[in-house]
XYZ file of C-alpha atoms in Angstrom:
224
model
C -4.123 76.106 -15.565
C -7.519 77.552 -16.060
C -10.274 77.200 -13.452
C -13.511 75.941 -14.873
C -16.393 78.234 -14.012
C -19.647 76.463 -13.407
C -22.464 77.888 -15.481
C -25.427 79.162 -13.408
C -28.968 78.414 -14.480
C -30.748 81.355 -15.962
C -34.471 81.885 -15.270
C -36.517 83.376 -17.951
C -38.451 86.597 -17.155
C -42.157 85.864 -17.189
C -42.794 89.229 -18.775
C -40.815 88.205 -21.794
C -42.883 85.147 -22.393
C -45.038 85.246 -25.479
C -48.620 86.390 -24.804
C -51.363 84.083 -25.728
C -53.391 85.712 -28.422
C -56.527 83.835 -27.392
C -56.246 85.023 -23.755
C -55.579 88.632 -24.822
C -58.562 88.660 -27.152
C -60.895 87.371 -24.417
C -59.755 90.152 -22.056
C -60.445 92.818 -24.663
C -63.939 91.472 -25.407
C -64.680 91.234 -21.674
C -63.518 94.818 -21.095
C -65.619 96.083 -24.018
C -68.702 94.318 -22.691
C -68.065 95.641 -19.176
C -67.576 99.191 -20.461
C -70.772 98.988 -22.539
C -72.745 97.657 -19.566
C -71.418 100.444 -17.343
C -72.371 103.094 -19.881
C -75.882 101.684 -20.273
C -76.318 101.564 -16.484
C -75.150 105.160 -16.126
C -77.507 106.239 -18.920
C -80.472 104.511 -17.285
C -79.617 106.079 -13.901
C -79.294 109.521 -15.494
C -82.685 109.169 -17.221
C -84.322 107.958 -13.998
C -82.860 110.798 -11.944
C -83.912 113.342 -14.576
C -87.489 112.015 -14.569
C -87.503 112.038 -10.760
C -86.265 115.646 -10.710
C -88.906 116.747 -13.246
C -91.616 114.985 -11.241
C -90.420 116.695 -8.057
C -90.455 120.121 -9.714
C -93.960 119.572 -11.112
C -95.214 118.371 -7.715
C -93.685 121.401 -5.973
C -95.263 123.819 -8.472
C -98.681 122.183 -8.063
C -98.317 122.251 -4.276
C -97.438 125.952 -4.327
C -100.290 126.880 -6.686
C -102.971 124.706 -5.037
C -101.963 124.973 -1.365
C -104.815 126.829 0.379
C -103.998 130.127 2.056
C -106.141 131.396 4.912
C -108.466 134.348 4.248
C -107.312 137.875 5.005
C -109.600 139.861 7.290
C -109.491 143.645 7.738
C -111.511 145.933 10.013
C -113.149 148.670 7.929
C -115.444 150.361 10.421
C -116.531 150.271 14.055
C -118.727 152.619 16.069
C -120.661 152.745 19.323
C -123.548 155.123 19.965
C -124.683 156.998 23.065
C -121.293 157.594 24.675
C -122.209 161.148 25.614
C -125.224 160.054 27.687
C -124.867 158.621 31.221
C -127.778 156.240 30.534
C -126.548 155.413 27.049
C -125.926 151.792 27.998
C -129.711 151.238 27.907
C -130.068 152.213 24.241
C -126.525 152.035 22.874
C -125.637 149.808 19.959
C -122.446 148.788 18.147
C -122.025 148.473 14.403
C -118.982 147.307 12.449
C -117.758 146.358 9.005
C -115.072 143.902 7.961
C -113.761 142.492 4.697
C -112.763 138.880 4.065
C -110.401 138.441 1.115
C -109.597 135.133 -0.593
C -105.912 135.409 -1.636
C -105.819 132.054 -3.436
C -105.353 131.843 -7.183
C -107.171 128.551 -7.805
C -108.868 127.782 -4.483
C -112.393 128.812 -3.541
C -113.701 129.131 0.025
C -117.031 128.068 1.500
C -118.130 130.015 4.572
C -120.551 127.645 6.278
C -121.088 130.024 9.189
C -119.807 133.344 10.533
C -120.364 134.935 13.922
C -119.063 138.140 15.481
C -118.450 138.840 19.172
C -117.338 142.104 20.781
C -115.136 142.131 23.885
C -114.319 144.990 26.236
C -111.389 144.313 28.580
C -111.720 140.642 27.591
C -115.335 140.509 28.772
C -117.822 139.696 26.043
C -120.539 142.325 25.749
C -122.395 140.840 22.812
C -122.464 138.315 19.997
C -124.395 138.031 16.730
C -124.666 135.970 13.554
C -123.133 137.842 10.625
C -124.041 136.139 7.347
C -125.756 133.172 5.814
C -123.507 130.500 4.244
C -121.830 131.694 1.043
C -119.125 130.760 -1.446
C -116.185 133.032 -2.246
C -114.374 132.789 -5.575
C -110.559 132.968 -5.778
C -109.091 136.481 -5.588
C -112.415 137.847 -4.347
C -113.270 140.184 -1.444
C -116.520 140.049 0.554
C -117.875 142.840 2.749
C -119.560 141.774 5.981
C -121.640 144.073 8.206
C -122.602 143.411 11.796
C -124.586 145.129 14.547
C -125.142 144.557 18.249
C -128.306 145.749 19.963
C -130.202 144.671 23.010
C -130.768 141.927 23.981
C -127.718 140.670 21.995
C -125.653 143.492 23.490
C -125.551 143.559 27.279
C -123.650 146.402 28.968
C -124.123 147.109 32.665
C -124.029 150.575 34.209
C -120.648 149.870 35.833
C -119.174 148.678 32.538
C -120.564 151.776 30.824
C -118.865 154.016 33.377
C -115.552 152.242 32.679
C -116.002 153.021 28.990
C -116.698 156.660 29.856
C -113.446 156.879 31.826
C -111.491 155.384 28.915
C -113.201 157.802 26.550
C -112.195 160.765 28.696
C -108.586 159.515 28.545
C -108.663 159.491 24.745
C -109.860 156.104 23.495
C -111.838 152.944 24.188
C -110.328 149.643 23.066
C -112.580 146.827 21.867
C -111.780 143.434 20.406
C -113.956 142.087 17.621
C -113.661 138.309 17.270
C -114.965 136.786 14.045
C -115.519 133.031 14.184
C -116.136 131.106 10.986
C -116.399 127.531 9.764
C -114.835 127.305 6.313
C -113.995 124.718 3.656
C -111.600 125.007 0.735
C -112.529 124.006 -2.814
C -109.926 122.958 -5.405
C -111.729 122.174 -8.659
C -114.104 119.346 -7.597
C -112.282 118.527 -4.344
C -113.572 119.887 -1.025
C -111.495 120.010 2.134
C -112.711 119.158 5.602
C -114.210 121.910 7.745
C -111.857 124.294 9.579
C -112.690 126.612 12.468
C -111.238 130.037 11.709
C -110.793 132.914 14.152
C -109.962 136.542 13.362
C -109.158 139.056 16.116
C -109.668 142.711 15.200
C -108.493 145.231 17.795
C -110.229 148.603 17.503
C -109.708 151.984 19.133
C -112.773 154.224 19.500
C -112.407 157.961 19.903
C -114.378 160.672 21.709
C -117.166 160.625 19.107
C -117.640 156.850 19.288
C -116.075 156.312 15.859
C -113.118 154.191 14.856
C -109.809 156.034 15.128
C -107.663 156.206 11.997
C -104.868 154.227 13.661
C -106.867 150.997 13.558
C -109.024 151.588 10.486
C -108.277 149.147 7.641
C -105.967 147.248 9.973
C -105.311 143.573 9.191
C -106.766 141.185 11.755
C -104.664 138.153 12.791
C -106.275 134.920 11.569
C -105.696 131.426 12.929
C -107.256 127.962 12.712
C -108.165 125.399 15.353
């Protein structure tokens, strides 16, 4: 006698079901459109970033070429007369020469005023106007002369004796401060006024002339 085996229901595998051609075609078209949109978006972003990079490079180059640089000041000569005379302070005078160089390639400089003051041991012994207002072209150097005489130069007998002691020890140190009011010019544009200071430290020898160690020395320049 044979046992009857009950047949079990068989579920069909969803993966084996026939694929709807209409559904498959819609997916393909959707993917193509999405891919095309992505490519266009990436292209637009790449163009925008490239333009932004080019603009940044151009701006940086213009900033480098048109950014004003401060003038360069050098001490070229400095002398004081009458050091060998005990009463030299009554008739002594100081003379000096400096150069102001404009290092800019495309920027001019207006010097609205320029004044020179001489200090000995940080005590001012005289001050004088140096030049009338003038304009300096790019890459140009201007020579400026100055002189201090009485009454602009005031040295007491005690101060003169201090100078004599320094002279006997080998050198006298002075500080020449050049104060200027300048403006920069870029084509037709003019900057606001800037107060410029240059400090030139000088060493004077036995003969009252500038020692070689400080001749042609660059003077620190700063703005306020």
